[in-house]
mmCIF file of N, CA, C and O in Angstrom:
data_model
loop_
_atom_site.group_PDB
_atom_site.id
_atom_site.type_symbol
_atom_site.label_atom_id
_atom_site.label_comp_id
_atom_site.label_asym_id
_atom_site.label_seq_id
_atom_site.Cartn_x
_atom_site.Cartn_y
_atom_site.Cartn_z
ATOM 1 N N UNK A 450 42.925 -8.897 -6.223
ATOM 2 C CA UNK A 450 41.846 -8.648 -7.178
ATOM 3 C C UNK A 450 40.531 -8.387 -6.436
ATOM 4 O O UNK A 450 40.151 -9.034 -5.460
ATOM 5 N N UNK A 451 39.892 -7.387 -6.996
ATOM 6 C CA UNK A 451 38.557 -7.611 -6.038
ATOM 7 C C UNK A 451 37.190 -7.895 -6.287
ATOM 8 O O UNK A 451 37.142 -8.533 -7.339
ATOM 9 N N UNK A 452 36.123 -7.734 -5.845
ATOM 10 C CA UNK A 452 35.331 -9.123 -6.058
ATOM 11 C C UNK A 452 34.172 -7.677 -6.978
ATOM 12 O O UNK A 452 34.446 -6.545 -6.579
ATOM 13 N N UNK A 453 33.557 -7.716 -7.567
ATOM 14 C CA UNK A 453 32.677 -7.089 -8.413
ATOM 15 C C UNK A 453 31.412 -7.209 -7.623
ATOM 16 O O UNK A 453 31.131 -8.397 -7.467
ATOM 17 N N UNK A 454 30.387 -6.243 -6.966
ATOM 18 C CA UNK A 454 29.271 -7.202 -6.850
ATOM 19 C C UNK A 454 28.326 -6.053 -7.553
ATOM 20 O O UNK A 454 28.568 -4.924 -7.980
ATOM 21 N N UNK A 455 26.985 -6.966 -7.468
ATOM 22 C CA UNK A 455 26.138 -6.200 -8.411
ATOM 23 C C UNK A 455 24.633 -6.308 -7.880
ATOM 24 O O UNK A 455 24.133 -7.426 -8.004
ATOM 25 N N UNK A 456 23.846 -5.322 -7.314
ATOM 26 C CA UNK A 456 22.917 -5.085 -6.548
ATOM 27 C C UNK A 456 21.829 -4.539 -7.783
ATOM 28 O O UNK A 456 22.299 -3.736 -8.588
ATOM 29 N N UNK A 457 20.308 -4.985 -7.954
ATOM 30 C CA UNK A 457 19.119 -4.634 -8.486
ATOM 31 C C UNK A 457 18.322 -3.431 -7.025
ATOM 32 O O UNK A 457 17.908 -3.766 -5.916
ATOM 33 N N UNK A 458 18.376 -2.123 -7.630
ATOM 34 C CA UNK A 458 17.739 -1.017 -6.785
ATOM 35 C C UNK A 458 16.628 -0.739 -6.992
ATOM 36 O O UNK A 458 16.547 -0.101 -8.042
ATOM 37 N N UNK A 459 15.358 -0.946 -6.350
ATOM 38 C CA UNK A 459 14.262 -0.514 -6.785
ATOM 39 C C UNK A 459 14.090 1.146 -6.625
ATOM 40 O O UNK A 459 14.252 1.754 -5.566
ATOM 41 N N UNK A 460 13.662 1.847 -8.138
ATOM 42 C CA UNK A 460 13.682 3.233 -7.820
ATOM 43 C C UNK A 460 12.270 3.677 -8.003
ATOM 44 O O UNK A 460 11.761 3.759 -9.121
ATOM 45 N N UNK A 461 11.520 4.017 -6.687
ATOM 46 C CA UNK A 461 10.026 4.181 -6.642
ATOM 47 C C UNK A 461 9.938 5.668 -6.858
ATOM 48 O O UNK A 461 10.757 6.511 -6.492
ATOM 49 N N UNK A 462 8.284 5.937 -7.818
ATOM 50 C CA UNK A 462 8.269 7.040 -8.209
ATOM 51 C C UNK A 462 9.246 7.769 -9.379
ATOM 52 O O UNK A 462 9.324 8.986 -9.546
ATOM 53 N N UNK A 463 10.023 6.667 -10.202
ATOM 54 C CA UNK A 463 10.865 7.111 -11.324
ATOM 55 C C UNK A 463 10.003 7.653 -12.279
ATOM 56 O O UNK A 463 9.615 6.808 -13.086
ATOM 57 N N UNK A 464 9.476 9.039 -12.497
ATOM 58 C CA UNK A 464 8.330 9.876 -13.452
ATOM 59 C C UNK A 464 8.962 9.873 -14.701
ATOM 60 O O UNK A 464 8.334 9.425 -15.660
ATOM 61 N N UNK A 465 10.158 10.320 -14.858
ATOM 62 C CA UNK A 465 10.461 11.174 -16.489
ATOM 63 C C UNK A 465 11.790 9.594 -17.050
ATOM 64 O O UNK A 465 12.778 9.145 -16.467
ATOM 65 N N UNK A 466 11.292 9.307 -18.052
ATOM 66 C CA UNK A 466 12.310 8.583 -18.906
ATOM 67 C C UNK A 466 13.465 8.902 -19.371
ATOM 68 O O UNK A 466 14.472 8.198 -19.452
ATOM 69 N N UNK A 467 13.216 10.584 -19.850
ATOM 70 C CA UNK A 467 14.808 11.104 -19.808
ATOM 71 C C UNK A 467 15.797 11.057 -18.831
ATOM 72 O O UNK A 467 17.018 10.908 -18.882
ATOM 73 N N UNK A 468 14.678 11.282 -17.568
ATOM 74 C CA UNK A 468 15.829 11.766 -16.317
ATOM 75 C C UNK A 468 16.577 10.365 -15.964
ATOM 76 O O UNK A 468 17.603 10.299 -15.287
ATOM 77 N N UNK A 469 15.844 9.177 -16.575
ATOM 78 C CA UNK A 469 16.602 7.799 -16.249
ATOM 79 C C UNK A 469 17.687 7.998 -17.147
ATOM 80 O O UNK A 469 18.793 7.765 -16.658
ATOM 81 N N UNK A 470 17.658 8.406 -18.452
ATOM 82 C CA UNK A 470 18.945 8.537 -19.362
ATOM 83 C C UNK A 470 19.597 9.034 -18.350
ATOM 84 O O UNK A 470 20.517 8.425 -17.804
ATOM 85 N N UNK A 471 19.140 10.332 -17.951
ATOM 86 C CA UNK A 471 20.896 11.125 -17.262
ATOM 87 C C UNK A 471 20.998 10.985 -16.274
ATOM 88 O O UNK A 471 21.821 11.661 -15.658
ATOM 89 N N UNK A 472 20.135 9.944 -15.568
ATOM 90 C CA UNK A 472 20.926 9.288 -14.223
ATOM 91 C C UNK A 472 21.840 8.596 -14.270
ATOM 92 O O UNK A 472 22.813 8.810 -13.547
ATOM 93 N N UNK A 473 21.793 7.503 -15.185
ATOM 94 C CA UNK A 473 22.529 6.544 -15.747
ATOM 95 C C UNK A 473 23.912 7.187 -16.902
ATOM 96 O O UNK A 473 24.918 6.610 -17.315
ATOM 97 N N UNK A 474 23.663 7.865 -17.018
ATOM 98 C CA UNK A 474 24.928 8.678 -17.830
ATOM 99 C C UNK A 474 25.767 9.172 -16.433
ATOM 100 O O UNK A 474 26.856 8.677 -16.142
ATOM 101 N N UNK A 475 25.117 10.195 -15.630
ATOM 102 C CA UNK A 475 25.842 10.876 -14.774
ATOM 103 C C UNK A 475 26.393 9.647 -13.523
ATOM 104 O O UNK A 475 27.410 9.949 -12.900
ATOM 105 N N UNK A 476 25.561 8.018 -13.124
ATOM 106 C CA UNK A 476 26.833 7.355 -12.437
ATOM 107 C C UNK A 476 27.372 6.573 -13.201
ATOM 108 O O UNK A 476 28.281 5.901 -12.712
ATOM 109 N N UNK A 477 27.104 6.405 -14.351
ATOM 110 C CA UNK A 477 28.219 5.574 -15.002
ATOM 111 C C UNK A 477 29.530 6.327 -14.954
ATOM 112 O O UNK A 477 30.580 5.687 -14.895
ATOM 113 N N UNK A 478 29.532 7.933 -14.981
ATOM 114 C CA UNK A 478 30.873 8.742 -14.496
ATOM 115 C C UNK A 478 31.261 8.486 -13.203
ATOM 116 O O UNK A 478 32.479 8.632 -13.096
ATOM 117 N N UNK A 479 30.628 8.106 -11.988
ATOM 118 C CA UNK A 479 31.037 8.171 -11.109
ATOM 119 C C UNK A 479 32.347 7.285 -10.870
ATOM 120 O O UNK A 479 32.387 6.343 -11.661
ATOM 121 N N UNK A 480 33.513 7.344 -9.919
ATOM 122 C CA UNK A 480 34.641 6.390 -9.748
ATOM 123 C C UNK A 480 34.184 4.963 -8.754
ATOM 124 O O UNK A 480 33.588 4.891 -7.679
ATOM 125 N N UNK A 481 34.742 3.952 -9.629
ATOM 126 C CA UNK A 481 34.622 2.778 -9.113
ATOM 127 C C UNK A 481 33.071 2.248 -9.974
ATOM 128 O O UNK A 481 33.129 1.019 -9.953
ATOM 129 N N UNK A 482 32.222 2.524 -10.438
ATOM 130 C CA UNK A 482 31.053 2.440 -11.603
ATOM 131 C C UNK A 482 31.916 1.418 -12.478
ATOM 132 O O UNK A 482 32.718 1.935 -13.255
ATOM 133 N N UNK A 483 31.815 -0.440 -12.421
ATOM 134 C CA UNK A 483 31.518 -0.922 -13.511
ATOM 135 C C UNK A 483 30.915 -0.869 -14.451
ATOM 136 O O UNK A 483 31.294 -0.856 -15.622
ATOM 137 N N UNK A 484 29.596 -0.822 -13.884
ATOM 138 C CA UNK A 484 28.235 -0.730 -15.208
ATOM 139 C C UNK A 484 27.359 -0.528 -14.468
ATOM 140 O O UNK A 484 27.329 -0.871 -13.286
ATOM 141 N N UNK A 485 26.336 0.195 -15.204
ATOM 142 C CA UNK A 485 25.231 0.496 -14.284
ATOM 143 C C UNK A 485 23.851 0.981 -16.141
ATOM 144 O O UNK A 485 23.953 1.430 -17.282
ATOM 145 N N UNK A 486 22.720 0.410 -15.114
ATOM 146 C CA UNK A 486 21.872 0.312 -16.082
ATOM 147 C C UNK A 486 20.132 0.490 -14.866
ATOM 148 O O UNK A 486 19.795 -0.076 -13.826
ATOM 149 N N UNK A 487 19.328 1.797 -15.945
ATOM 150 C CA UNK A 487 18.805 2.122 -14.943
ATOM 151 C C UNK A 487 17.707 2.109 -16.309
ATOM 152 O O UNK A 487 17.859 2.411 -17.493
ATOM 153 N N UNK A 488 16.390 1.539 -15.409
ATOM 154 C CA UNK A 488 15.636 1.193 -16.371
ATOM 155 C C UNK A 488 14.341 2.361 -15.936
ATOM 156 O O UNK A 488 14.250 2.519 -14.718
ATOM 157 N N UNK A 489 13.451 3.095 -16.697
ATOM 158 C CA UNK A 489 12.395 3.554 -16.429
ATOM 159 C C UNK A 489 11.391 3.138 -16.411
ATOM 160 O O UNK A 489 10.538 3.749 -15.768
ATOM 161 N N UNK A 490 10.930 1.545 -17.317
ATOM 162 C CA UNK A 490 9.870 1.244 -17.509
ATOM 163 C C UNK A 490 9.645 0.310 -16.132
ATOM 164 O O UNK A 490 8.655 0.180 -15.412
ATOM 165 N N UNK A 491 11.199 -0.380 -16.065
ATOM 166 C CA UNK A 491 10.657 -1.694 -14.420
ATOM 167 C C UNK A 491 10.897 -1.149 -13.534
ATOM 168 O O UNK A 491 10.787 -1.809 -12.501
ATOM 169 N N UNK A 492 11.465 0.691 -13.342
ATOM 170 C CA UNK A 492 11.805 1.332 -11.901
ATOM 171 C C UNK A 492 12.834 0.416 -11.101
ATOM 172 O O UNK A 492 12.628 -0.113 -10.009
ATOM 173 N N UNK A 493 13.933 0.345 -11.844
ATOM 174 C CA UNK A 493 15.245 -0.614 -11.437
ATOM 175 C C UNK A 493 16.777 0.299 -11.798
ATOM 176 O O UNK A 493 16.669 1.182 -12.648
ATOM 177 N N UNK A 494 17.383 0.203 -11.518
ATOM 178 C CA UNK A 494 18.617 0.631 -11.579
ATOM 179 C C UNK A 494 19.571 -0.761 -11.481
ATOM 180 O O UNK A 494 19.145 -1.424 -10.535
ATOM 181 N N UNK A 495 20.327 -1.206 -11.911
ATOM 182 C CA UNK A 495 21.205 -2.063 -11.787
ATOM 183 C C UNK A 495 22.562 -1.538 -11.576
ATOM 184 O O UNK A 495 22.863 -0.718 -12.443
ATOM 185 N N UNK A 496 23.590 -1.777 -10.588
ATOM 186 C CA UNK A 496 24.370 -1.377 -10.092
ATOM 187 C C UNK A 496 25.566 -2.376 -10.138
ATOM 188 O O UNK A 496 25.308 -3.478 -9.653
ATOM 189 N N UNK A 497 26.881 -2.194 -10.651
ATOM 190 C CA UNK A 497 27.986 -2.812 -10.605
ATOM 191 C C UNK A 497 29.200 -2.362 -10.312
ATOM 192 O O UNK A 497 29.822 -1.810 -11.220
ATOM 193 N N UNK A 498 29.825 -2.494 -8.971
ATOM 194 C CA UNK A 498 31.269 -1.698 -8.392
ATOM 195 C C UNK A 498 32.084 -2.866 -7.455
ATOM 196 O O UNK A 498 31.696 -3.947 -7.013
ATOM 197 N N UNK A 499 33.090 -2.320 -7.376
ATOM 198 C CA UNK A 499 33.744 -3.652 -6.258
ATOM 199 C C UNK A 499 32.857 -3.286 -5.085
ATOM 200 O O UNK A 499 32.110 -2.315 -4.964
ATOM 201 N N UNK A 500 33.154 -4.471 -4.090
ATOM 202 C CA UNK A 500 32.380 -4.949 -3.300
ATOM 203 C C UNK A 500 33.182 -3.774 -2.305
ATOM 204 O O UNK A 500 32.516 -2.848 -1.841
ATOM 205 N N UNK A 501 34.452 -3.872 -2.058
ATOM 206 C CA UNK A 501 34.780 -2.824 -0.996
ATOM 207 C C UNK A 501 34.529 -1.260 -0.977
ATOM 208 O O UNK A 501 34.693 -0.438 -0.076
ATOM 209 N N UNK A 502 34.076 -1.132 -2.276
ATOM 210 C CA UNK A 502 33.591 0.591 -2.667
ATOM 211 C C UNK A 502 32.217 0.246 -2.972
ATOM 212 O O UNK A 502 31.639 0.906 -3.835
ATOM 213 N N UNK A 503 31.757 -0.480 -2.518
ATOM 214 C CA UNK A 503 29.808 -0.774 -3.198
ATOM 215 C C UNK A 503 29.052 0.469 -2.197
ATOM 216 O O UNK A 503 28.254 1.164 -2.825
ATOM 217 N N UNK A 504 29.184 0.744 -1.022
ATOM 218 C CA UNK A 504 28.443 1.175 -0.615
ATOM 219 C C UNK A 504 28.884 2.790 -0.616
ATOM 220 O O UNK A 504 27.920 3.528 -0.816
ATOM 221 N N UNK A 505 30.318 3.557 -0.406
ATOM 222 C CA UNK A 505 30.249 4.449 -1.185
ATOM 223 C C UNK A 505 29.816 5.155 -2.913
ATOM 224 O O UNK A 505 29.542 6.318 -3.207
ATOM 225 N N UNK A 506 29.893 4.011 -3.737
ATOM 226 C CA UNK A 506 29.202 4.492 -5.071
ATOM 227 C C UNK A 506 27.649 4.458 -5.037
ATOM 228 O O UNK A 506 26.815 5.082 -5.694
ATOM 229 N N UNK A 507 27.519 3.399 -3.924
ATOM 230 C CA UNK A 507 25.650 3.359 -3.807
ATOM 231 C C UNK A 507 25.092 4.853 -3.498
ATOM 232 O O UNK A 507 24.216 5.439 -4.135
ATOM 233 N N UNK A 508 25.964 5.434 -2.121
ATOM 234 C CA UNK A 508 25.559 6.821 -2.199
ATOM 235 C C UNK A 508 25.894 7.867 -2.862
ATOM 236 O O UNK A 508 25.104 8.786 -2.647
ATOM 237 N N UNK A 509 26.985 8.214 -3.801
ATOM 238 C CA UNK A 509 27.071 8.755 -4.650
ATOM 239 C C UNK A 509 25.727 8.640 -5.542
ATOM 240 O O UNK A 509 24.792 9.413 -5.749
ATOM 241 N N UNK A 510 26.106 7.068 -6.069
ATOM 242 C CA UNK A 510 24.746 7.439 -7.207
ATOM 243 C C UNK A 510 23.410 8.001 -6.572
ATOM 244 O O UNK A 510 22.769 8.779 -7.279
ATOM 245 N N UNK A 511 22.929 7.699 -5.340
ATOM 246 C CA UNK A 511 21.547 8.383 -4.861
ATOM 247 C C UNK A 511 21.276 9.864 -5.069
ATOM 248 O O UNK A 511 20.326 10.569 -5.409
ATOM 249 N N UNK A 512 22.883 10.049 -4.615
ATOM 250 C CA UNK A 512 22.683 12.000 -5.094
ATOM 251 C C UNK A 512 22.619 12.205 -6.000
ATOM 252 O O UNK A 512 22.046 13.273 -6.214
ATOM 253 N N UNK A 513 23.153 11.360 -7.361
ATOM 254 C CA UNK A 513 22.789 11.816 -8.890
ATOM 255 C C UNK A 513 21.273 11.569 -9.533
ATOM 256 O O UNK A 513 20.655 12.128 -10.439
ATOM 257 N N UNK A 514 20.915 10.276 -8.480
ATOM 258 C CA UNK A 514 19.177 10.571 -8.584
ATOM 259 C C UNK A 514 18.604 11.774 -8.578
ATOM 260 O O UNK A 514 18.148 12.532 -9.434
ATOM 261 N N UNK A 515 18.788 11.780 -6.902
ATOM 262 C CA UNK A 515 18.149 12.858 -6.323
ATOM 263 C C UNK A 515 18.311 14.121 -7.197
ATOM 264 O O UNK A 515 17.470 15.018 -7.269
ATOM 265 N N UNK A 516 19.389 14.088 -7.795
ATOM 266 C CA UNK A 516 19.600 15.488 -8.728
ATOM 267 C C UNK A 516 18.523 15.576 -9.834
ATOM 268 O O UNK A 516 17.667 16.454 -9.935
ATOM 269 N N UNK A 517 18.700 14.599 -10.580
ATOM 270 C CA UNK A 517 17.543 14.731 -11.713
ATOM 271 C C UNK A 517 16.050 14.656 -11.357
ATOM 272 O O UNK A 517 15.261 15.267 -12.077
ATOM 273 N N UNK A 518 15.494 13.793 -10.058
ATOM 274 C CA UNK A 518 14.441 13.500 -9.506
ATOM 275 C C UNK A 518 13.983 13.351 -7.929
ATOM 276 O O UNK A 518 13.517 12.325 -7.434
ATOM 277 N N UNK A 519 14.146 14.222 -7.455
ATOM 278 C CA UNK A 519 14.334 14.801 -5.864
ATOM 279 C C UNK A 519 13.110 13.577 -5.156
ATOM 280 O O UNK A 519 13.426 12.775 -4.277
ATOM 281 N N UNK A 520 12.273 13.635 -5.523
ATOM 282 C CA UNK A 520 10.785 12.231 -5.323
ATOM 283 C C UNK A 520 10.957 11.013 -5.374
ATOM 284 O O UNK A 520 10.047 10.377 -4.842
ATOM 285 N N UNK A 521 12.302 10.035 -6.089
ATOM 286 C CA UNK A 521 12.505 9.131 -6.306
ATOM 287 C C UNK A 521 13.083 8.224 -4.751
ATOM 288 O O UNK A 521 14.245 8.189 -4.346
ATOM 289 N N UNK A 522 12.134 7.706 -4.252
ATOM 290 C CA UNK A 522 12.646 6.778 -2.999
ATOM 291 C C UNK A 522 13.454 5.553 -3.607
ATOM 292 O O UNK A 522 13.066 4.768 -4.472
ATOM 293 N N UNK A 523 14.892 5.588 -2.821
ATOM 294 C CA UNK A 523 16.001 4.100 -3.071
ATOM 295 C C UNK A 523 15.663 3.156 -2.495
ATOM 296 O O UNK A 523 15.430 3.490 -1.333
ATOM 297 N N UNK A 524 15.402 1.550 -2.731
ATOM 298 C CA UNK A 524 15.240 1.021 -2.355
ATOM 299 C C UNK A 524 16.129 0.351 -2.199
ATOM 300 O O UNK A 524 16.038 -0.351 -3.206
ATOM 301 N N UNK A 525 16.937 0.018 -1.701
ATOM 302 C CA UNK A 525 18.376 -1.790 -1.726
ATOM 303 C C UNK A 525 17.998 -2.458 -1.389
ATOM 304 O O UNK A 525 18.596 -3.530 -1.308
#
């Protein structure tokens, strides 16, 4: 069984509220994406995947940032 973990991302410079909708739409598709919840107002992303795929979905999701908001610095 494997272990779930779940990392708070600070996302600096998050401008448009929509583009948080379709960040959060586009990695909740991503594989291995428990849950993920990306906030615009506290510039947070909340992140949930197994622990042995955490850091491949971490970079996946950065590129689906970067897609909607090229300016947005990741913080972990």
């Amino acid at each position: 069984m494997s272990v779930i973990m779940k990392k708070t991302i600070k996302l600096v410079d998050l401008d448009c509220a929509n583009c948080a909708a379709k960040m959060e739409r586009g990695i909740s598709r991503l594989e291995g994406v428990t849950s993920v919840s990306v906030s615009f107002l506290a510039q947070k992303m909340v992140l949930e995947a197994p622990e042995e795929k955490f850091a491949q979905v971490l970079d996946e999701a950065v590129k689906v940032i970067h897609r909607f908001e090229p300016d947005v610095t990741v913080k972990v």
